Amino acid sequence: MRNVFNFNPGPAVLPEPVLESTSKAVLNFANTGMSIMEVSHRSKEFDALLVETESLVAEVMGIPENYKVLFLQGGASLQFSMVPMNLLVDGKTADYIDTGSWSSKAIKEAQKVGKVNIAASTKGDKYTRIPAPSELKLTPDAVYCHITSNNTIYGSQWQTFPDTGSVPLVADMSSDILSRTFDVSKFGIIYAGAQKNMGPAGVTVVIIRKDLAENAPPNLPTMLQYSTHIENSSTFNTCPVMAIFVVHEVMKWLKEMGGVPEMEKVNNKKAALIYDILDNSSFYRGTVQKDSRSKMNIPFRLPTEDLEAEFLSQANKNNLKGLKGHRSVGGMRASIYNAMPIEGVQKLVDFMADFEKSHK
Ligand SMILES: *Cc1c(COP(=O)(O)O)cnc(C)c1O
C-alpha cells in the first residue's frame, strides 16, 4: 500500500491494482515474453487487448452501436482543432459555451476554422458558475454545441447537460468522464485526455457518432480525419500501445468496483466530505457557486496567502500531494478523481480540521 495521496489535477492518481498489473506487463505482456513497450501494435495479443478496451469503454458507459470509440494522440488539445476541422464546414455555425480556460482554448481553435457563436459565457463572473438554461443563446441550425462538462481549473461542472434539441452536443469530458452516469446518445462527440480519469498521458479517448465523420472536407490531412481512425480502428498508424494497455486495466478495475454508478456514489460521498468542511467553516472558503460545484476538482482558499503557503507545505509533509491550486484561481485545489480512495479524502479533511484549529 502506498502512503502518499496524490491530489494532482492531471496526470493524476491511478488505482493501485492498475499500477501492479502494468508493472508486470512492462516485463512480460500476455505471455509474449516481450514488454508491453516492445510488442507490435499489429500483434494478435495487442489487437485482442485493443478490441477489449474498446468494448469495455462502450460497456461501462452504455455507448450505442452507432458510435465508435477511438484512441488517438495529441491530447484533448488536438480535439479542440479536430472537432471543427471535421464538422464545422459549409459556412455553418457552431455554438460554444464558455465556462473556463479549456472552453476558451477550444473556442480559439474553432474560430480559426469557421463561424463560432458564443452561446453563453460566465467569464464576467470569473468562471465561478455554469450558465443557467435561460442564458443560452443557441443557434437553431448549429452543426454542434460544444461544452466543457467539468472545468478542471475553476472547479465547476455541468450538473445537467443543456438541452440542444436536435443539435448534437460535443463535450470535452477530460476531467469527469466515467465519474457519473449520463445518456451518451445526447452527444455527437465526447473526448477526453486519458490522464485525468481513465489512464496515463499519451492517449485521448474520442467517442464519436459515426455519421458525424462523413462531412469532413476531403483535403483535410489524413491523420486529422475522424474517418481515417474509424475505418482503421485507431491503428492507422502506431497507436499509443502502453497508454491503451493502462486504460484497459483502468476499465477492468472500474468494472470490478461496480461500474460508473458505483463510482458516482463514492464520488458524491468524497465531494460531500470536502464541501461540508468548506460550508461549515469561516476559515476555508470555496470559490464556486453552490449549484455549479464540481465533484472532481475542488478549489478552496484560506484567509491569507501566507496561510495557504503554510497549508501546502504541511500537507506535503503529511503525504497529501498536489494540492496547489491553478495560478488563475490561487489557493488550493483537491482533484478527487475515481482512483482517489475515500480514505485519501478523509485524511485531507482531517488534516484541514487540524490545520484550522492550530492556525485560527
Ligand atoms: C487537462 C484538460 C485539457 C487538456 O488536455 P491535454 O490532453 O493536455 O491536451 C483539456 N480540457 C480539459 C477539461 C482538461 O481538464
XYZ file of C-alpha atoms and ligand atoms in Angstrom:
375
model
C 0.000 0.000 0.000
C 1.224 3.452 -0.897
C 1.284 6.024 1.850
C 1.017 9.071 -0.408
C -2.297 10.527 -1.592
C -1.976 12.240 -4.958
C -4.418 15.140 -5.488
C -2.801 16.332 -8.724
C -5.180 17.538 -11.470
C -3.502 15.553 -14.252
C -1.584 13.380 -14.793
C -3.371 12.053 -11.776
C -3.735 9.182 -9.343
C -4.250 5.702 -10.807
C -5.682 2.696 -8.952
C -3.030 0.600 -7.226
C -4.097 -2.719 -8.859
C -3.628 -0.983 -12.226
C -0.074 0.006 -11.337
C 0.633 -3.569 -10.276
C -0.708 -5.246 -13.420
C 1.022 -2.625 -15.581
C 4.359 -3.243 -13.896
C 4.015 -6.941 -14.751
C 3.156 -6.175 -18.364
C 6.203 -3.934 -18.604
C 8.263 -7.105 -18.139
C 6.068 -9.625 -19.951
C 2.879 -8.763 -21.796
C 0.281 -11.532 -22.248
C 2.942 -14.272 -22.050
C 4.639 -12.993 -25.175
C 7.984 -12.767 -23.357
C 8.035 -9.148 -24.539
C 7.274 -5.906 -22.761
C 4.062 -4.005 -23.491
C 6.503 -1.319 -24.672
C 8.016 -3.747 -27.198
C 5.060 -5.544 -28.755
C 3.761 -4.697 -32.181
C 0.567 -2.665 -32.324
C -0.491 -5.166 -35.010
C 0.266 -8.316 -32.981
C -2.669 -10.588 -32.211
C -2.107 -10.179 -28.474
C -2.300 -6.388 -28.640
C -5.159 -6.446 -31.120
C -7.187 -8.556 -28.681
C -6.457 -6.036 -25.940
C -7.420 -3.086 -28.142
C -10.729 -4.684 -29.132
C -11.459 -5.484 -25.491
C -10.575 -1.964 -24.325
C -12.985 -0.515 -26.856
C -15.790 -2.835 -25.770
C -15.112 -2.223 -22.072
C -15.388 1.557 -22.576
C -18.597 1.030 -24.572
C -19.989 -1.300 -21.917
C -19.298 0.814 -18.832
C -20.568 3.997 -20.495
C -23.548 2.443 -22.290
C -22.400 3.651 -25.714
C -24.881 2.871 -28.537
C -23.896 0.817 -31.640
C -23.773 3.796 -33.999
C -20.779 5.248 -32.143
C -17.081 4.416 -32.353
C -14.551 4.611 -29.520
C -11.180 5.891 -30.736
C -7.767 6.029 -29.059
C -5.850 8.962 -30.503
C -2.864 11.145 -29.686
C -2.439 14.900 -29.447
C -4.374 15.276 -26.204
C -7.726 16.902 -25.660
C -5.998 19.968 -27.103
C -5.833 18.444 -30.599
C -9.566 17.714 -30.348
C -10.106 21.484 -29.975
C -8.983 21.611 -33.639
C -10.154 18.247 -34.983
C -13.769 18.797 -33.948
C -14.252 21.992 -36.001
C -11.996 20.788 -38.863
C -14.249 17.761 -39.372
C -17.641 19.216 -38.505
C -17.642 22.984 -38.924
C -17.973 23.034 -42.725
C -20.007 24.718 -45.479
C -20.253 28.128 -43.756
C -22.285 26.682 -40.901
C -22.130 27.843 -37.278
C -21.022 26.012 -34.149
C -22.228 27.047 -30.689
C -19.697 27.147 -27.861
C -20.400 27.671 -24.188
C -17.513 29.357 -22.407
C -17.133 28.138 -18.827
C -13.396 28.400 -18.256
C -9.850 28.214 -19.594
C -10.309 24.959 -21.507
C -13.540 26.121 -23.147
C -11.903 29.350 -24.239
C -8.987 27.429 -25.720
C -11.459 25.259 -27.643
C -13.218 28.409 -28.868
C -9.960 29.964 -30.058
C -9.194 26.916 -32.216
C -12.717 26.707 -33.637
C -12.583 30.386 -34.620
C -9.573 29.583 -36.817
C -11.718 27.112 -38.729
C -15.190 28.586 -39.079
C -18.104 30.526 -37.644
C -18.491 30.359 -33.874
C -21.352 31.637 -31.767
C -20.559 32.021 -28.081
C -23.932 30.854 -26.794
C -23.061 31.860 -23.221
C -20.043 32.803 -21.151
C -19.504 33.088 -17.419
C -16.199 34.904 -17.837
C -17.790 38.052 -16.367
C -18.279 36.077 -13.131
C -14.674 34.857 -13.195
C -15.966 31.440 -14.242
C -17.401 30.733 -10.800
C -20.547 29.156 -12.242
C -22.181 27.262 -15.085
C -24.755 29.322 -17.063
C -28.471 28.707 -16.462
C -30.506 27.232 -19.349
C -32.260 30.619 -19.800
C -28.923 32.300 -20.562
C -28.072 30.145 -23.574
C -28.394 31.856 -26.952
C -28.328 28.736 -29.086
C -28.260 28.684 -32.896
C -31.210 26.563 -34.099
C -29.285 25.013 -37.024
C -25.823 24.871 -35.424
C -23.656 21.925 -36.532
C -22.940 21.200 -32.870
C -22.868 22.791 -29.452
C -19.593 22.454 -27.539
C -19.368 22.333 -23.762
C -16.677 21.532 -21.196
C -18.505 19.175 -18.853
C -16.139 19.764 -15.933
C -13.909 22.791 -15.576
C -10.731 21.331 -14.137
C -9.139 24.675 -13.296
C -12.112 26.631 -11.937
C -13.832 23.652 -10.287
C -17.285 23.975 -11.815
C -19.283 21.217 -13.510
C -22.460 20.943 -15.540
C -24.993 19.308 -13.191
C -27.460 18.605 -16.012
C -26.439 18.913 -19.631
C -28.071 21.634 -21.771
C -30.970 20.655 -24.000
C -29.910 21.468 -27.555
C -32.760 19.668 -29.333
C -31.511 18.017 -32.494
C -28.163 19.840 -32.398
C -25.545 17.309 -31.238
C -23.647 18.134 -28.090
C -19.869 17.917 -28.277
C -18.247 17.644 -24.878
C -14.732 17.908 -23.548
C -15.076 15.435 -20.660
C -11.356 15.198 -19.917
C -11.783 15.624 -16.181
C -15.097 13.903 -15.440
C -15.589 11.096 -17.949
C -16.606 7.865 -16.135
C -17.370 9.780 -12.927
C -21.173 9.718 -13.332
C -23.873 8.151 -15.448
C -25.454 10.030 -18.367
C -27.135 9.349 -21.704
C -24.399 9.138 -24.365
C -26.971 9.318 -27.183
C -27.460 13.065 -26.469
C -23.864 13.617 -27.609
C -22.294 13.698 -31.049
C -18.717 13.599 -29.784
C -17.230 13.092 -26.335
C -13.485 13.447 -25.924
C -11.104 13.157 -23.010
C -7.382 13.236 -22.452
C -6.966 9.990 -20.504
C -4.571 11.373 -17.914
C -7.256 12.572 -15.501
C -9.836 9.861 -15.046
C -9.001 6.988 -17.418
C -5.303 6.309 -17.602
C -1.910 7.883 -18.238
C -0.930 10.762 -20.509
C -0.408 9.849 -24.156
C -3.834 8.688 -25.258
C -7.030 10.624 -25.897
C -10.341 8.801 -25.963
C -12.822 10.051 -28.572
C -16.369 8.706 -28.683
C -17.965 9.744 -31.953
C -21.346 9.190 -33.599
C -20.114 7.683 -36.847
C -22.257 9.740 -39.239
C -20.598 12.938 -37.981
C -17.293 11.877 -39.556
C -18.803 11.844 -43.039
C -18.824 15.571 -43.825
C -15.144 16.374 -43.350
C -13.519 18.272 -46.238
C -11.627 15.801 -48.466
C -8.489 17.965 -48.386
C -8.207 17.643 -44.615
C -4.949 15.789 -43.832
C -5.473 12.061 -43.401
C -4.368 11.966 -39.763
C -6.841 14.722 -38.857
C -9.886 12.983 -40.360
C -12.017 11.072 -37.879
C -12.992 8.725 -40.717
C -9.358 7.551 -41.032
C -9.332 6.418 -37.427
C -12.825 4.941 -37.535
C -12.023 2.870 -40.640
C -8.733 1.674 -39.141
C -9.977 1.145 -35.571
C -7.349 3.504 -34.137
C -4.445 1.700 -35.841
C -3.946 3.762 -38.987
C -0.521 4.481 -37.543
C 1.260 3.252 -34.403
C -1.197 3.796 -31.611
C -0.044 4.564 -28.034
C 0.241 0.889 -27.102
C 1.349 1.264 -23.498
C -1.162 4.009 -22.650
C -4.009 1.946 -24.147
C -2.908 -1.005 -22.020
C -3.279 1.126 -18.900
C -6.736 2.343 -19.996
C -7.687 -1.333 -20.381
C -6.577 -2.029 -16.811
C -8.472 1.022 -15.516
C -11.656 -0.162 -17.274
C -11.302 -3.635 -15.742
C -10.763 -2.103 -12.308
C -13.733 0.222 -12.713
C -15.989 -2.670 -13.711
C -14.852 -4.742 -10.727
C -15.566 -1.792 -8.441
C -19.196 -1.802 -9.613
C -19.021 0.351 -12.732
C -19.893 4.002 -13.248
C -22.995 4.014 -10.950
C -20.838 2.869 -8.024
C -18.108 5.393 -8.912
C -20.749 8.117 -8.901
C -21.951 7.130 -5.420
C -18.443 7.179 -3.986
C -17.611 10.424 -5.841
C -20.684 12.059 -4.279
C -19.542 10.979 -0.814
C -15.966 12.134 -1.364
C -17.032 15.567 -2.631
C -19.530 15.966 0.237
C -16.764 15.404 2.802
C -14.810 18.380 1.441
C -17.770 20.670 0.713
C -19.078 20.053 4.251
C -15.924 21.474 5.755
C -15.926 24.429 3.317
C -19.552 25.222 4.163
C -19.161 24.892 7.919
C -16.007 26.913 8.370
C -15.164 30.601 8.344
C -11.516 29.638 7.725
C -11.868 27.775 4.412
C -13.767 29.254 1.501
C -14.973 27.537 -1.664
C -14.616 29.566 -4.870
C -17.524 28.223 -6.939
C -21.264 28.905 -6.649
C -23.048 26.055 -4.898
C -25.251 24.996 -7.816
C -22.215 24.672 -10.112
C -19.721 22.822 -7.929
C -17.509 20.097 -9.350
C -17.260 16.675 -7.743
C -13.855 16.136 -9.341
C -11.843 19.324 -8.736
C -12.496 21.365 -5.604
C -10.670 24.696 -5.299
C -10.602 26.461 -1.932
C -8.915 29.419 -0.333
C -7.649 30.234 3.155
C -7.786 33.649 4.874
C -4.306 34.736 3.691
C -1.728 33.696 1.114
C 0.782 33.081 3.898
C -1.582 30.566 5.476
C -2.062 28.971 2.081
C 1.676 28.502 1.655
C 1.914 27.062 5.152
C -1.050 24.723 4.457
C 0.609 23.413 1.281
C 3.931 22.834 2.963
C 2.375 20.956 5.902
C 0.040 18.979 3.637
C 3.079 17.849 1.654
C 4.817 16.720 4.830
C 1.676 14.730 5.664
C 1.850 12.944 2.283
C -1.084 14.895 0.848
C 0.432 15.845 -2.511
C -0.528 18.010 -5.458
C -2.929 20.354 -3.658
C -1.637 23.643 -5.074
C -4.375 25.472 -6.949
C -4.047 26.706 -10.524
C -2.492 30.178 -10.697
C -5.687 31.646 -12.179
C -7.673 30.750 -9.032
C -4.902 30.578 -6.409
C -5.075 28.749 -3.111
C -5.696 25.025 -3.074
C -7.351 22.538 -5.381
C -8.197 18.971 -4.420
C -8.610 16.778 -7.503
C -10.504 13.703 -6.393
C -10.935 11.543 -9.478
C -12.322 7.972 -9.458
C -8.990 6.491 -8.376
C -8.678 8.683 -5.261
C -9.795 6.435 -2.414
C -12.239 7.844 0.136
C -9.511 7.249 2.783
C -7.403 9.892 0.998
C -10.233 12.409 1.119
C -10.887 11.565 4.783
C -7.212 12.135 5.543
C -7.339 15.501 3.761
C -10.464 16.566 5.641
C -8.934 15.534 8.992
C -5.802 17.470 8.100
C -7.903 20.516 7.193
C -9.707 20.384 10.550
C -6.417 20.098 12.477
C -4.809 22.891 10.462
C -7.767 25.186 11.123
C -7.608 24.508 14.884
C -3.910 25.282 15.093
C -3.945 28.390 12.843
C -7.173 30.164 13.629
C -6.428 18.752 -18.969
C -7.536 19.236 -19.807
C -7.366 19.514 -21.175
C -6.021 19.421 -21.854
O -5.738 18.115 -22.129
P -4.414 17.703 -22.959
O -4.603 16.224 -23.059
O -3.248 18.122 -22.126
O -4.448 18.388 -24.259
C -8.452 19.918 -21.900
N -9.667 20.039 -21.334
C -9.871 19.768 -20.031
C -11.238 19.925 -19.455
C -8.819 19.370 -19.231
O -9.020 19.109 -17.939
